[in-house]
Amino acid sequence: MKIKGLIPAALAIGVASAALAHTGATGIVKERMDTMSEIAKNMKALAAMVKSDKVDADAAREIGSRVAEHANLFPSQFPEGSL
């Protein structure tokens, strides 16, 4: 197998592994994963807006507010004793 073929194969395995790892999550771990997914979704929307050179200040502020709301959840999602 050529090296060029190994890179897409490795990426596919990595994506599949991550998807499988998320399917069994419960409790606080699932809450953290959901919070991080929401932040990622909002950041992608903001990045798309910036890349398009059509930044709507009100929309960007709203996205930023949602990211901040989710980020503020993190302290409670890492209770004492969690590693």
PDB file of C-alpha atoms in Angstrom:
ATOM      1  CA  MET A   1       0.000   0.000   0.000  1.00  0.00           C
ATOM      2  CA  LYS A   2       1.313   3.423  -0.857  1.00  0.00           C
ATOM      3  CA  ILE A   3       1.798   6.116   1.780  1.00  0.00           C
ATOM      4  CA  LYS A   4      -0.869   8.305   0.151  1.00  0.00           C
ATOM      5  CA  GLY A   5      -3.428   5.573   0.774  1.00  0.00           C
ATOM      6  CA  LEU A   6      -2.491   5.276   4.441  1.00  0.00           C
ATOM      7  CA  ILE A   7      -3.426   8.839   5.334  1.00  0.00           C
ATOM      8  CA  PRO A   8      -7.121   8.608   4.339  1.00  0.00           C
ATOM      9  CA  ALA A   9      -7.341   5.172   5.938  1.00  0.00           C
ATOM     10  CA  ALA A  10      -5.893   6.483   9.203  1.00  0.00           C
ATOM     11  CA  LEU A  11      -8.288   9.431   9.174  1.00  0.00           C
ATOM     12  CA  ALA A  12     -11.254   7.144   8.590  1.00  0.00           C
ATOM     13  CA  ILE A  13     -10.225   4.905  11.476  1.00  0.00           C
ATOM     14  CA  GLY A  14      -9.765   7.928  13.733  1.00  0.00           C
ATOM     15  CA  VAL A  15     -13.198   9.344  12.921  1.00  0.00           C
ATOM     16  CA  ALA A  16     -14.866   5.962  13.395  1.00  0.00           C
ATOM     17  CA  SER A  17     -13.087   5.453  16.725  1.00  0.00           C
ATOM     18  CA  ALA A  18     -14.176   8.849  18.011  1.00  0.00           C
ATOM     19  CA  ALA A  19     -17.768   8.185  17.002  1.00  0.00           C
ATOM     20  CA  LEU A  20     -17.777   4.840  18.791  1.00  0.00           C
ATOM     21  CA  ALA A  21     -16.215   6.341  21.919  1.00  0.00           C
ATOM     22  CA  HIS A  22     -19.054   8.846  22.178  1.00  0.00           C
ATOM     23  CA  THR A  23     -21.890   6.319  21.881  1.00  0.00           C
ATOM     24  CA  GLY A  24     -21.512   4.865  25.377  1.00  0.00           C
ATOM     25  CA  ALA A  25     -21.015   8.093  27.304  1.00  0.00           C
ATOM     26  CA  THR A  26     -23.395   8.808  30.170  1.00  0.00           C
ATOM     27  CA  GLY A  27     -23.762  11.215  33.056  1.00  0.00           C
ATOM     28  CA  ILE A  28     -21.343  14.073  33.487  1.00  0.00           C
ATOM     29  CA  VAL A  29     -19.092  12.803  30.687  1.00  0.00           C
ATOM     30  CA  LYS A  30     -22.016  12.969  28.232  1.00  0.00           C
ATOM     31  CA  GLU A  31     -22.902  16.449  29.487  1.00  0.00           C
ATOM     32  CA  ARG A  32     -19.324  17.628  28.866  1.00  0.00           C
ATOM     33  CA  MET A  33     -19.302  16.067  25.413  1.00  0.00           C
ATOM     34  CA  ASP A  34     -22.623  17.708  24.558  1.00  0.00           C
ATOM     35  CA  THR A  35     -21.343  21.066  25.796  1.00  0.00           C
ATOM     36  CA  MET A  36     -18.180  20.756  23.715  1.00  0.00           C
ATOM     37  CA  SER A  37     -20.236  19.744  20.660  1.00  0.00           C
ATOM     38  CA  GLU A  38     -22.427  22.827  21.055  1.00  0.00           C
ATOM     39  CA  ILE A  39     -19.366  25.063  21.346  1.00  0.00           C
ATOM     40  CA  ALA A  40     -17.875  23.448  18.232  1.00  0.00           C
ATOM     41  CA  LYS A  41     -21.118  23.947  16.296  1.00  0.00           C
ATOM     42  CA  ASN A  42     -21.231  27.628  17.231  1.00  0.00           C
ATOM     43  CA  MET A  43     -17.559  28.187  16.479  1.00  0.00           C
ATOM     44  CA  LYS A  44     -18.004  26.610  13.036  1.00  0.00           C
ATOM     45  CA  ALA A  45     -20.887  28.999  12.363  1.00  0.00           C
ATOM     46  CA  LEU A  46     -18.745  31.948  13.423  1.00  0.00           C
ATOM     47  CA  ALA A  47     -15.796  30.759  11.323  1.00  0.00           C
ATOM     48  CA  ALA A  48     -18.041  30.379   8.273  1.00  0.00           C
ATOM     49  CA  MET A  49     -19.319  33.900   8.777  1.00  0.00           C
ATOM     50  CA  VAL A  50     -15.793  35.317   9.018  1.00  0.00           C
ATOM     51  CA  LYS A  51     -14.550  33.338   6.011  1.00  0.00           C
ATOM     52  CA  SER A  52     -17.440  34.610   3.907  1.00  0.00           C
ATOM     53  CA  ASP A  53     -16.461  38.228   4.680  1.00  0.00           C
ATOM     54  CA  LYS A  54     -20.117  38.858   5.539  1.00  0.00           C
ATOM     55  CA  VAL A  55     -19.917  39.307   9.297  1.00  0.00           C
ATOM     56  CA  ASP A  56     -23.221  40.274  10.867  1.00  0.00           C
ATOM     57  CA  ALA A  57     -22.276  41.915  14.168  1.00  0.00           C
ATOM     58  CA  ASP A  58     -25.567  41.020  15.855  1.00  0.00           C
ATOM     59  CA  ALA A  59     -25.345  37.391  14.752  1.00  0.00           C
ATOM     60  CA  ALA A  60     -21.693  37.204  15.825  1.00  0.00           C
ATOM     61  CA  ARG A  61     -22.611  38.615  19.238  1.00  0.00           C
ATOM     62  CA  GLU A  62     -25.387  36.027  19.602  1.00  0.00           C
ATOM     63  CA  ILE A  63     -23.019  33.200  18.674  1.00  0.00           C
ATOM     64  CA  GLY A  64     -20.450  34.540  21.127  1.00  0.00           C
ATOM     65  CA  SER A  65     -23.080  34.638  23.858  1.00  0.00           C
ATOM     66  CA  ARG A  66     -24.005  30.998  23.217  1.00  0.00           C
ATOM     67  CA  VAL A  67     -20.343  29.964  23.333  1.00  0.00           C
ATOM     68  CA  ALA A  68     -19.905  31.843  26.629  1.00  0.00           C
ATOM     69  CA  GLU A  69     -23.028  30.225  28.107  1.00  0.00           C
ATOM     70  CA  HIS A  70     -21.721  26.771  27.275  1.00  0.00           C
ATOM     71  CA  ALA A  71     -18.185  27.559  28.443  1.00  0.00           C
ATOM     72  CA  ASN A  72     -19.566  28.739  31.787  1.00  0.00           C
ATOM     73  CA  LEU A  73     -20.947  25.219  32.328  1.00  0.00           C
ATOM     74  CA  PHE A  74     -17.474  23.670  32.417  1.00  0.00           C
ATOM     75  CA  PRO A  75     -16.666  24.297  36.102  1.00  0.00           C
ATOM     76  CA  SER A  76     -19.779  22.387  37.170  1.00  0.00           C
ATOM     77  CA  GLN A  77     -19.015  19.618  34.676  1.00  0.00           C
ATOM     78  CA  PHE A  78     -15.667  18.858  36.294  1.00  0.00           C
ATOM     79  CA  PRO A  79     -16.669  18.134  39.894  1.00  0.00           C
ATOM     80  CA  GLU A  80     -14.054  17.752  42.592  1.00  0.00           C
ATOM     81  CA  GLY A  81     -12.207  14.478  42.251  1.00  0.00           C
ATOM     82  CA  SER A  82     -12.745  14.170  38.496  1.00  0.00           C
ATOM     83  CA  LEU A  83      -9.603  13.759  36.480  1.00  0.00           C
TER      84      LEU A  83
END
